[in-house]
Short mmCIF file of C-alpha atoms in Angstrom, two decimals:
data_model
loop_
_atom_site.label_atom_id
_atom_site.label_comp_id
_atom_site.label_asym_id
_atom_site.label_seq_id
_atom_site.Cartn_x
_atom_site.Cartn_y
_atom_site.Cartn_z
CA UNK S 89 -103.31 48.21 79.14
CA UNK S 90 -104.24 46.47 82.11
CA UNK S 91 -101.11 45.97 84.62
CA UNK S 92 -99.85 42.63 85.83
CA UNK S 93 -98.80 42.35 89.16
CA UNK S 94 -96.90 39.35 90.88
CA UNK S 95 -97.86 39.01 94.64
CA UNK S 96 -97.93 36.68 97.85
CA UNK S 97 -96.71 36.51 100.89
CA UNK S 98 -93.25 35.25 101.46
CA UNK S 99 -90.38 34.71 104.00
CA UNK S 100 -87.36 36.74 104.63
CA UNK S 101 -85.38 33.41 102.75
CA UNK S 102 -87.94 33.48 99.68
CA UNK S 103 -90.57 31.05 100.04
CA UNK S 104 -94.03 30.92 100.11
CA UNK S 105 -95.28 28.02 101.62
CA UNK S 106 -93.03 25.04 103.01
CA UNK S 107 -92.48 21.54 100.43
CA UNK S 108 -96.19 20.23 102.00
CA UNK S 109 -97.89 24.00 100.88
CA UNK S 110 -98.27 24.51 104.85
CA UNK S 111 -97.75 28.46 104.53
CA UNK S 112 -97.02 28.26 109.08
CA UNK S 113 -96.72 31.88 110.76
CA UNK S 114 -96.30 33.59 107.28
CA UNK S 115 -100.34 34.19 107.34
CA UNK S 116 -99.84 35.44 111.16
CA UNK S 117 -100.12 38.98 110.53
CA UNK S 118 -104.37 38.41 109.02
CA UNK S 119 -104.67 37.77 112.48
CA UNK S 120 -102.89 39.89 114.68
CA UNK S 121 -104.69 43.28 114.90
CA UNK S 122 -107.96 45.78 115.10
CA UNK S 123 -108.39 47.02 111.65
CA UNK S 124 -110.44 44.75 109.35
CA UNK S 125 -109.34 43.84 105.68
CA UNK S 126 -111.62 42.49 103.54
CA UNK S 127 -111.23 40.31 100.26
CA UNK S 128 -114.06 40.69 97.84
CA UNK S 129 -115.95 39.08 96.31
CA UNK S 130 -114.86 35.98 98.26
CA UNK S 131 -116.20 38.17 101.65
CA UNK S 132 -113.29 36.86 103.36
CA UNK S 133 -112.20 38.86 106.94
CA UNK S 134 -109.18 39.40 108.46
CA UNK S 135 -108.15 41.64 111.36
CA UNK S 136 -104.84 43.19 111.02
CA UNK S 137 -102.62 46.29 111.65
CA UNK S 138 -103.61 49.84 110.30
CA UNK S 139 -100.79 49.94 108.71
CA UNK S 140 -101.40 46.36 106.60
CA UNK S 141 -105.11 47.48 106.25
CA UNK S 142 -104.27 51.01 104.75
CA UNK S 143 -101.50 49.35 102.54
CA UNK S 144 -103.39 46.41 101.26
CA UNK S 145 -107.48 47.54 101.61
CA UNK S 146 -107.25 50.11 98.07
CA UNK S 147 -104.71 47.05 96.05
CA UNK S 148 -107.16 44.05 96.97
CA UNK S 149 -109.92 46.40 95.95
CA UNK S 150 -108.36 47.19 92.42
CA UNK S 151 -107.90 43.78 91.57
CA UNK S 152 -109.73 42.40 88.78
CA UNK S 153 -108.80 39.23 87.76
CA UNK S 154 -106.97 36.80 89.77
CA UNK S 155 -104.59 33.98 87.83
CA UNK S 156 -103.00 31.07 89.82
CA UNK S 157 -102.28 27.47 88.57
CA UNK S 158 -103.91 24.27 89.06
CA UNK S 159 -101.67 23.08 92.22
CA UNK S 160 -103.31 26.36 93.99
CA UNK S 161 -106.79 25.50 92.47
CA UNK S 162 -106.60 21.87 93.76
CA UNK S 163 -105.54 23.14 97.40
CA UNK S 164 -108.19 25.68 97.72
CA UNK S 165 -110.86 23.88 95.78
CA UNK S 166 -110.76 26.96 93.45
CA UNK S 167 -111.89 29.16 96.35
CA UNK S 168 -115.37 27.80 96.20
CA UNK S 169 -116.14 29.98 93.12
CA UNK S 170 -115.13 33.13 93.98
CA UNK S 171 -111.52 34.20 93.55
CA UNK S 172 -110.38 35.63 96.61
CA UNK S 173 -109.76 39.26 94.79
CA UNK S 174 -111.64 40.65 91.97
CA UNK S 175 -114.09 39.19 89.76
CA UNK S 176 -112.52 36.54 87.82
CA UNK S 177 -110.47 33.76 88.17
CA UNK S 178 -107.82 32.60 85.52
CA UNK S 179 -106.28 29.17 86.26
CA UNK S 180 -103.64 27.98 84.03
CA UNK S 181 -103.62 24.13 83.62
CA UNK S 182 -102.91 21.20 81.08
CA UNK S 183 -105.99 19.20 82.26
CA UNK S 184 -109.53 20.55 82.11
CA UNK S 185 -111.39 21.67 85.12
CA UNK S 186 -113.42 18.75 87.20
CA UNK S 187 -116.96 18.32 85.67
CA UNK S 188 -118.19 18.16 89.37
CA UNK S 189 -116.38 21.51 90.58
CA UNK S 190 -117.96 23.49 87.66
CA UNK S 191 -121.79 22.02 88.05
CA UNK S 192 -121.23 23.22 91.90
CA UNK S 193 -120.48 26.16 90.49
CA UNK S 194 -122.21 26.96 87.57
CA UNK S 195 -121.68 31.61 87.97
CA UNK S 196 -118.17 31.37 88.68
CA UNK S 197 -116.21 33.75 86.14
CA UNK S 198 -113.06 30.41 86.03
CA UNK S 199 -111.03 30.94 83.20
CA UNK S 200 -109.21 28.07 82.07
CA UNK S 201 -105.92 28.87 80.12
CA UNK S 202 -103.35 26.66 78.66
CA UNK S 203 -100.23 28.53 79.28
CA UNK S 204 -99.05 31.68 81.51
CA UNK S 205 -98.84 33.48 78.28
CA UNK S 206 -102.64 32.57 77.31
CA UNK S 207 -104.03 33.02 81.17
CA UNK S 208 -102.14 36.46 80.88
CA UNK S 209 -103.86 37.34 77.46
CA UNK S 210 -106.90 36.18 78.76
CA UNK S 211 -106.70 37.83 82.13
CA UNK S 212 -106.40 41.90 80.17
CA UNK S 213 -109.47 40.65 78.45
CA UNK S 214 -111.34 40.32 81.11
CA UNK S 215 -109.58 42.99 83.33
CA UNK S 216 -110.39 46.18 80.40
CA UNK S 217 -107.65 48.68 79.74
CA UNK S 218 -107.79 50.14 83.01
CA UNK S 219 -107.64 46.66 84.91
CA UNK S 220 -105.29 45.56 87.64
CA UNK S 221 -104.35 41.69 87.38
CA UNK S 222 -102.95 39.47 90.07
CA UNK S 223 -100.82 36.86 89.38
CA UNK S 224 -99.88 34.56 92.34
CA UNK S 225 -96.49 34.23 93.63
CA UNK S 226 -94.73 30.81 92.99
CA UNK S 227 -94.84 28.55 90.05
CA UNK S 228 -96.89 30.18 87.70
CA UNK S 229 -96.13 33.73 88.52
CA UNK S 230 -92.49 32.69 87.82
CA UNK S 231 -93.34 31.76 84.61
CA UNK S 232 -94.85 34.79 83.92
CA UNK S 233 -91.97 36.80 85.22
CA UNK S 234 -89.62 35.80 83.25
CA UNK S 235 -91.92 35.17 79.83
CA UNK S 236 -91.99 39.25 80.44
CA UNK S 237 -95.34 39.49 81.58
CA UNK S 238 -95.28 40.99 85.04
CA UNK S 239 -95.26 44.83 85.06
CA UNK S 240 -94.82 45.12 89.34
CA UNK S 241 -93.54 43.04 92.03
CA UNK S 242 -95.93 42.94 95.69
CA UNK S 243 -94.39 41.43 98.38
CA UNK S 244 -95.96 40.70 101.89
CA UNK S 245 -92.55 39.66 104.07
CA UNK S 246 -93.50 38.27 107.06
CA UNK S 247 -90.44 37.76 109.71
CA UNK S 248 -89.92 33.98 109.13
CA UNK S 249 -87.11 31.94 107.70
CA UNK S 250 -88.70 28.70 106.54
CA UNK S 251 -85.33 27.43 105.19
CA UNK S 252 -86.54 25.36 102.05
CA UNK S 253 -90.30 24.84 100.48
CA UNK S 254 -92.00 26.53 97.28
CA UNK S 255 -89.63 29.78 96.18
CA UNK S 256 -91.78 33.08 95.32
CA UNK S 257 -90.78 33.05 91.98
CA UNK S 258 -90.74 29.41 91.43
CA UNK S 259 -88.03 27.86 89.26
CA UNK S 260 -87.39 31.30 87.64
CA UNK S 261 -83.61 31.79 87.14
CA UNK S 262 -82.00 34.64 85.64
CA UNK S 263 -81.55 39.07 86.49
CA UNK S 264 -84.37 41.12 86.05
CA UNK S 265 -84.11 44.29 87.18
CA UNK S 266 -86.78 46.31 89.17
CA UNK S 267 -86.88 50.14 90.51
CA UNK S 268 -86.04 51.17 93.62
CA UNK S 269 -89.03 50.15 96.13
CA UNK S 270 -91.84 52.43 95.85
CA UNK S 271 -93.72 51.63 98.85
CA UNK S 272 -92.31 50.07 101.82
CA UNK S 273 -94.47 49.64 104.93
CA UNK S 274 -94.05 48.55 108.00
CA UNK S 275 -97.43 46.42 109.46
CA UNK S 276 -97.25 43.83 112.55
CA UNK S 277 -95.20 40.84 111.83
CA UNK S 278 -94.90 41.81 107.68
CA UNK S 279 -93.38 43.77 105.76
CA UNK S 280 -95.22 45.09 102.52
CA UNK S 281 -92.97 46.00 99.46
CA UNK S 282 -93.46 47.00 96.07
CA UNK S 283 -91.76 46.76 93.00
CA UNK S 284 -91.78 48.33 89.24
CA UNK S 285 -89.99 45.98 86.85
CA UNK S 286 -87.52 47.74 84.93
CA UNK S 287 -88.35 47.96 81.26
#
């Protein structure tokens, strides 16, 4: 079965963007070295440590299928079509897509799904047996965390305190245990960790 894995970037205090989704220095270290990363399909560049690049190069290349929610589809314009890792895009969302964004972009694998736990189900359709599947920190991949749906925890920690804004794992409230970090390394200006949840 495909695994589910909750990821962003986030500050030491939890959040991942501030209350106006302006995400600051968090998004610093993209910028800050030699070693190029590269986001497929979306062809987006970034230049960072080799460190970050050996850490996140092989995970952005496993990924599938991308879910999010309609706040981060609104903000990004859906990414112009292409999710910014792997080949499909779920979006979970109460209100259909816009008419116009979907004639712009008539090849885009967008998913539509009514509810975490139907983007989810949707998602391991589309990402095989074998499939790795992104679910974006925040709202939505707080849902799915505590519906049970999240099989690992990724967390980019860059060295900021924002103090208040939109929490990593949104409104979720409640212990879930993970294992011990498995991978912990140390780029320029972040942190990378990664989590098991505990089953």
């Amino acid at each position: 079965m495909a695994r589910v894995v909750m990821q962003g970037v986030v500050s030491v205090d939890g959040f991942v963007a501030d209350p106006d989704d302006e995400v600051g220095p968090l998004f610093d270290w993209y910028f800050n070295g030699e070693d190029e990363l590269l986001a497929r399909p979306s062809g987006w560049r970034f230049t960072v440590s080799p460190a970050s690049a050996t850490y996140a190069q092989p995970f952005w290349d496993a990924i599938d299928v991308t879910v999010i929610g309609r706040h981060l589809f609104d903000l990004t314009n859906g990414w112009d079509g292409k999710a910014a890792a792997g080949e499909h895009l779920v979006v979970v969302t109460h209100r259909p897509l816009p008419d116009e964004w979907l004639a712009a972009h008539p090849d885009a694998s967008t998913h539509p799904a009514d509810s975490v736990e139907a983007g989810i189900a949707r998602a391991r359709e589309l990402a095989g047996d074998d499939g790795l599947i992104c679910v974006s920190a925040g709202e939505v991949g707080g849902q799915a965390f505590a519906a049970g749906l999240v099989d690992e925890v990724a967390m980019d920690m860059a060295p900021v305190v924002l103090g208040h804004g939109k929490r990593f794992f949104g409104d979720h409230t409640g212990a879930v245990l993970l294992d011990d970090p498995d991978q912990v390394v140390q780029g320029d200006r972040v942190l990378h960790l990664h989590w098991t949840v505990r089953r």
